Every structure is written in structure tokens, then in C-alpha cells.
Amino acid sequence: MLSPARALALEHFRWVGGHADVWSVFRDAGALAEVVRGPAAPFRDDGVTAVCGIESRGFLLGAAVAVELGVGFIAVRKGEGIFPGQKVTRRSEPDYRGTRQELRLLRAPEDRVLLVDDWIETGSQASAVRSMVEECGGRWAGCSVVVDQTSAARRTDLTVHSIVTAAGLPAWDGPS
């Protein structure tokens, strides 16, 4: 039997022009609530003191999971937007498109940090975030995502938990 979060993530998943679309889950309050509980569940009793999320869907999911866990939220910005305060920066290894992201994290020493995002493919951004968290004196709790497409070795290294794996998604059947 599918977990409620997994069933709803799959129900709302679509391919649009060959690209994975997880945005529709945000438009359904019940699905969103369940999909927020999914990434929170493996870490509920793990001593997490802050959740971080990478701009942009990670902001939405991460903040919601932080509320679900009763902890604060730490934003991870991409690029140059306004972000006052003392920051740590990293340039990620290339992602699935070959893009290297400049990531910025506000210092959060002594926190046990969970990274939440919609999708993980190469793990390059998650690895950069873990490095920043640890540089600040924080401790890495793991990474919780809606869709996991990363390798088994990276999944273990980053302590990735997911609602669904990319292999479990419906196959793309052409233009839509």
C-alpha cells in the first residue's frame, strides 16, 4: 500500500514538455499537507533544530516542513539577490544540466539541519549546503525530498529520504 504522501505526489505529478512538474501539489491544500508530512516524518524524532531549503521550491517545502517539525527555517539563496547578514557561500559541482550554482547560507551555528527540496538528481547542491552548514558549526541531519533521482552512493552519503524515486514516476509519453 502506498503512503498517503507518495500516492498524492504521484497523483499530482505531470510531465510538461518533457519536464517534470511537481508544482500542482502546491495548489491542493490536502495534498500539500500530506506531502509536507512525508519529508518531515523520517526526521521527527531526530533532534532537528532547523530546516533549510534551496531557492525556490525548497523555500516553499522547507518552510512548511519547518512548521511541521516546530523548528526554524534557514534559506539558501542562489545568485545575487538581497540577503542581509553574515553568509557562507559555495559554488556547487555541476548539476544535471552542467550548471554550477552559487549558493549562500546565513550562518546558523550549532543547529542540527535538515535540507528539504522537491527533487534531488546529482546531489551537488545538497553537498554544497552540507559543507556550508558544517563550516558554520552546524550538524547535518540529512536531506528529505519529494523525488529522489540520485545515485545510491550519494543517497547514503547525504542521508537522503524521499517520498518517491524517479524510477517510480510515470514514464514520459511524449509532448504535453
mmCIF file of C-alpha atoms in Angstrom:
data_model
loop_
_atom_site.group_PDB
_atom_site.id
_atom_site.type_symbol
_atom_site.label_atom_id
_atom_site.label_comp_id
_atom_site.label_asym_id
_atom_site.label_seq_id
_atom_site.Cartn_x
_atom_site.Cartn_y
_atom_site.Cartn_z
ATOM 1 C CA MET A 1 0.000 0.000 0.000
ATOM 2 C CA LEU A 2 1.297 3.460 -0.927
ATOM 3 C CA SER A 3 1.830 6.012 1.815
ATOM 4 C CA PRO A 4 -0.632 8.926 1.541
ATOM 5 C CA ALA A 5 2.216 11.325 0.668
ATOM 6 C CA ARG A 6 3.526 9.032 -2.078
ATOM 7 C CA ALA A 7 0.067 8.404 -3.535
ATOM 8 C CA LEU A 8 -0.695 12.146 -3.660
ATOM 9 C CA ALA A 9 2.719 13.064 -5.088
ATOM 10 C CA LEU A 10 2.186 10.529 -7.874
ATOM 11 C CA GLU A 11 -1.408 11.671 -8.448
ATOM 12 C CA HIS A 12 -0.296 15.288 -8.918
ATOM 13 C CA PHE A 13 2.867 14.568 -10.914
ATOM 14 C CA ARG A 14 2.844 15.521 -14.610
ATOM 15 C CA TRP A 15 5.266 15.734 -17.498
ATOM 16 C CA VAL A 16 5.003 19.090 -19.254
ATOM 17 C CA GLY A 17 7.001 19.428 -22.453
ATOM 18 C CA GLY A 18 9.409 16.733 -21.276
ATOM 19 C CA HIS A 19 9.976 18.427 -17.919
ATOM 20 C CA ALA A 20 8.858 17.031 -14.580
ATOM 21 C CA ASP A 21 6.148 19.154 -12.956
ATOM 22 C CA VAL A 22 5.605 18.871 -9.214
ATOM 23 C CA TRP A 23 4.033 22.337 -8.880
ATOM 24 C CA SER A 24 0.422 21.121 -8.935
ATOM 25 C CA VAL A 25 0.816 19.552 -5.487
ATOM 26 C CA PHE A 26 1.183 23.101 -4.098
ATOM 27 C CA ARG A 27 -2.270 24.028 -5.415
ATOM 28 C CA ASP A 28 -4.092 21.282 -3.497
ATOM 29 C CA ALA A 29 -4.214 22.012 0.254
ATOM 30 C CA GLY A 30 -4.759 18.387 1.279
ATOM 31 C CA ALA A 31 -2.013 17.065 -0.988
ATOM 32 C CA LEU A 32 0.366 19.790 0.138
ATOM 33 C CA ALA A 33 -0.261 18.995 3.819
ATOM 34 C CA GLU A 34 0.414 15.303 3.213
ATOM 35 C CA VAL A 35 3.491 15.960 1.061
ATOM 36 C CA VAL A 36 4.857 18.198 3.850
ATOM 37 C CA ARG A 37 4.329 15.431 6.428
ATOM 38 C CA GLY A 38 6.224 12.972 4.188
ATOM 39 C CA PRO A 39 9.654 14.682 4.299
ATOM 40 C CA ALA A 40 9.202 15.557 7.987
ATOM 41 C CA ALA A 41 8.377 12.011 9.151
ATOM 42 C CA PRO A 42 11.842 10.365 8.990
ATOM 43 C CA PHE A 43 13.335 13.246 10.986
ATOM 44 C CA ARG A 44 10.538 13.924 13.506
ATOM 45 C CA ASP A 45 12.486 12.402 16.438
ATOM 46 C CA ASP A 46 15.993 13.094 15.106
ATOM 47 C CA GLY A 47 16.790 16.295 17.010
ATOM 48 C CA VAL A 48 16.473 18.614 14.007
ATOM 49 C CA THR A 49 16.608 22.242 15.168
ATOM 50 C CA ALA A 50 16.353 23.943 11.754
ATOM 51 C CA VAL A 51 15.224 23.132 8.232
ATOM 52 C CA CYS A 52 16.859 24.726 5.240
ATOM 53 C CA GLY A 53 15.595 24.947 1.689
ATOM 54 C CA ILE A 54 17.224 25.987 -1.568
ATOM 55 C CA GLU A 55 15.571 28.734 -3.599
ATOM 56 C CA SER A 56 12.798 28.344 -4.952
ATOM 57 C CA ARG A 57 10.664 25.244 -4.362
ATOM 58 C CA GLY A 58 12.934 24.378 -1.441
ATOM 59 C CA PHE A 59 11.777 27.633 0.186
ATOM 60 C CA LEU A 60 8.155 26.524 -0.025
ATOM 61 C CA LEU A 61 8.645 22.952 1.087
ATOM 62 C CA GLY A 62 11.390 23.685 3.590
ATOM 63 C CA ALA A 63 9.428 26.386 5.400
ATOM 64 C CA ALA A 64 6.350 24.154 5.542
ATOM 65 C CA VAL A 65 8.381 21.198 6.883
ATOM 66 C CA ALA A 66 9.973 23.518 9.462
ATOM 67 C CA VAL A 67 6.486 24.447 10.697
ATOM 68 C CA GLU A 68 5.506 20.758 10.722
ATOM 69 C CA LEU A 69 8.580 19.940 12.857
ATOM 70 C CA GLY A 70 8.184 23.023 15.068
ATOM 71 C CA VAL A 71 11.628 24.418 14.190
ATOM 72 C CA GLY A 72 13.004 27.437 12.332
ATOM 73 C CA PHE A 73 13.795 27.826 8.647
ATOM 74 C CA ILE A 74 17.118 28.769 7.043
ATOM 75 C CA ALA A 75 17.020 29.992 3.445
ATOM 76 C CA VAL A 76 19.682 29.019 0.915
ATOM 77 C CA ARG A 77 19.773 31.649 -1.840
ATOM 78 C CA LYS A 78 21.037 31.270 -5.380
ATOM 79 C CA GLY A 79 22.687 34.144 -7.216
ATOM 80 C CA GLU A 80 22.858 37.733 -6.119
ATOM 81 C CA GLY A 81 19.506 38.688 -4.518
ATOM 82 C CA ILE A 82 19.371 40.755 -1.330
ATOM 83 C CA PHE A 83 20.310 38.574 1.621
ATOM 84 C CA PRO A 84 21.460 40.658 4.606
ATOM 85 C CA GLY A 85 23.615 39.173 7.326
ATOM 86 C CA GLN A 86 26.757 37.108 7.674
ATOM 87 C CA LYS A 87 26.816 34.410 4.983
ATOM 88 C CA VAL A 88 28.748 31.377 3.860
ATOM 89 C CA THR A 89 28.940 30.737 0.109
ATOM 90 C CA ARG A 90 29.718 27.727 -2.060
ATOM 91 C CA ARG A 91 29.776 27.059 -5.761
ATOM 92 C CA SER A 92 28.180 23.669 -6.321
ATOM 93 C CA GLU A 93 29.560 20.982 -8.540
ATOM 94 C CA PRO A 94 27.738 20.813 -11.907
ATOM 95 C CA ASP A 95 24.102 19.696 -11.728
ATOM 96 C CA TYR A 96 22.275 17.530 -14.271
ATOM 97 C CA ARG A 97 22.350 20.418 -16.781
ATOM 98 C CA GLY A 98 26.045 21.097 -16.146
ATOM 99 C CA THR A 99 25.184 24.290 -14.226
ATOM 100 C CA ARG A 100 27.204 25.287 -11.171
ATOM 101 C CA GLN A 101 25.110 27.258 -8.673
ATOM 102 C CA GLU A 102 26.458 29.962 -6.378
ATOM 103 C CA LEU A 103 24.701 29.164 -3.077
ATOM 104 C CA ARG A 104 24.538 31.398 0.002
ATOM 105 C CA LEU A 105 23.509 30.402 3.522
ATOM 106 C CA LEU A 106 23.052 32.697 6.504
ATOM 107 C CA ARG A 107 25.276 31.473 9.334
ATOM 108 C CA ALA A 108 23.442 29.025 11.628
ATOM 109 C CA PRO A 109 25.942 27.657 14.153
ATOM 110 C CA GLU A 110 25.089 24.760 16.436
ATOM 111 C CA ASP A 111 21.906 23.774 14.602
ATOM 112 C CA ARG A 112 21.101 20.220 13.534
ATOM 113 C CA VAL A 113 19.974 20.953 9.985
ATOM 114 C CA LEU A 114 17.662 19.087 7.637
ATOM 115 C CA LEU A 115 17.697 20.104 3.960
ATOM 116 C CA VAL A 116 14.306 19.845 2.213
ATOM 117 C CA ASP A 117 13.727 20.134 -1.537
ATOM 118 C CA ASP A 118 11.386 18.919 -4.238
ATOM 119 C CA TRP A 119 13.918 16.882 -6.238
ATOM 120 C CA ILE A 120 17.489 15.626 -5.928
ATOM 121 C CA GLU A 121 19.353 14.453 -9.017
ATOM 122 C CA THR A 122 23.131 14.745 -8.709
ATOM 123 C CA GLY A 123 23.247 15.860 -5.085
ATOM 124 C CA SER A 124 25.683 18.647 -5.964
ATOM 125 C CA GLN A 125 23.648 21.415 -4.348
ATOM 126 C CA ALA A 126 22.829 19.314 -1.275
ATOM 127 C CA SER A 127 26.511 18.519 -0.847
ATOM 128 C CA ALA A 128 27.387 22.225 -1.055
ATOM 129 C CA VAL A 129 24.705 23.033 1.541
ATOM 130 C CA ARG A 130 26.026 20.341 3.896
ATOM 131 C CA SER A 131 29.524 21.816 3.556
ATOM 132 C CA MET A 132 28.221 25.292 4.434
ATOM 133 C CA VAL A 133 26.210 24.003 7.412
ATOM 134 C CA GLU A 134 29.267 22.213 8.768
ATOM 135 C CA GLU A 135 31.523 25.246 8.193
ATOM 136 C CA CYS A 136 29.138 27.256 10.376
ATOM 137 C CA GLY A 137 29.411 24.703 13.177
ATOM 138 C CA GLY A 138 26.071 23.072 12.421
ATOM 139 C CA ARG A 139 25.433 19.354 12.167
ATOM 140 C CA TRP A 140 23.915 17.682 9.111
ATOM 141 C CA ALA A 141 20.766 15.661 9.844
ATOM 142 C CA GLY A 142 20.112 14.684 6.233
ATOM 143 C CA CYS A 143 18.122 15.569 3.176
ATOM 144 C CA SER A 144 14.427 14.922 2.616
ATOM 145 C CA VAL A 145 12.886 15.310 -0.839
ATOM 146 C CA VAL A 146 9.746 14.620 -2.789
ATOM 147 C CA VAL A 147 11.586 12.893 -5.692
ATOM 148 C CA ASP A 148 14.957 11.135 -5.431
ATOM 149 C CA GLN A 149 16.918 10.528 -8.616
ATOM 150 C CA THR A 150 20.423 10.456 -7.149
ATOM 151 C CA SER A 151 22.857 7.543 -7.037
ATOM 152 C CA ALA A 152 22.833 5.032 -4.195
ATOM 153 C CA ALA A 153 26.267 6.211 -3.026
ATOM 154 C CA ARG A 154 25.204 9.880 -2.943
ATOM 155 C CA ARG A 155 21.899 8.928 -1.262
ATOM 156 C CA THR A 156 23.821 7.218 1.542
ATOM 157 C CA ASP A 157 26.428 9.990 1.806
ATOM 158 C CA LEU A 158 23.788 12.732 2.149
ATOM 159 C CA THR A 159 21.290 10.629 4.185
ATOM 160 C CA VAL A 160 18.530 11.185 1.625
ATOM 161 C CA HIS A 161 14.926 10.216 2.362
ATOM 162 C CA SER A 162 12.263 10.594 -0.323
ATOM 163 C CA ILE A 163 8.559 10.233 -0.909
ATOM 164 C CA VAL A 164 9.130 8.656 -4.330
ATOM 165 C CA THR A 165 12.091 7.730 -6.507
ATOM 166 C CA ALA A 166 12.376 8.971 -10.080
ATOM 167 C CA ALA A 167 12.149 5.346 -11.229
ATOM 168 C CA GLY A 168 8.707 5.179 -9.577
ATOM 169 C CA LEU A 169 7.316 8.099 -11.594
ATOM 170 C CA PRO A 170 5.070 7.570 -14.605
ATOM 171 C CA ALA A 171 7.040 7.386 -17.843
ATOM 172 C CA TRP A 172 7.014 10.420 -20.116
ATOM 173 C CA ASP A 173 4.948 9.538 -23.161
ATOM 174 C CA GLY A 174 5.774 12.452 -25.442
ATOM 175 C CA PRO A 175 4.782 16.101 -25.795
ATOM 176 C CA SER A 176 2.105 17.504 -23.498
#
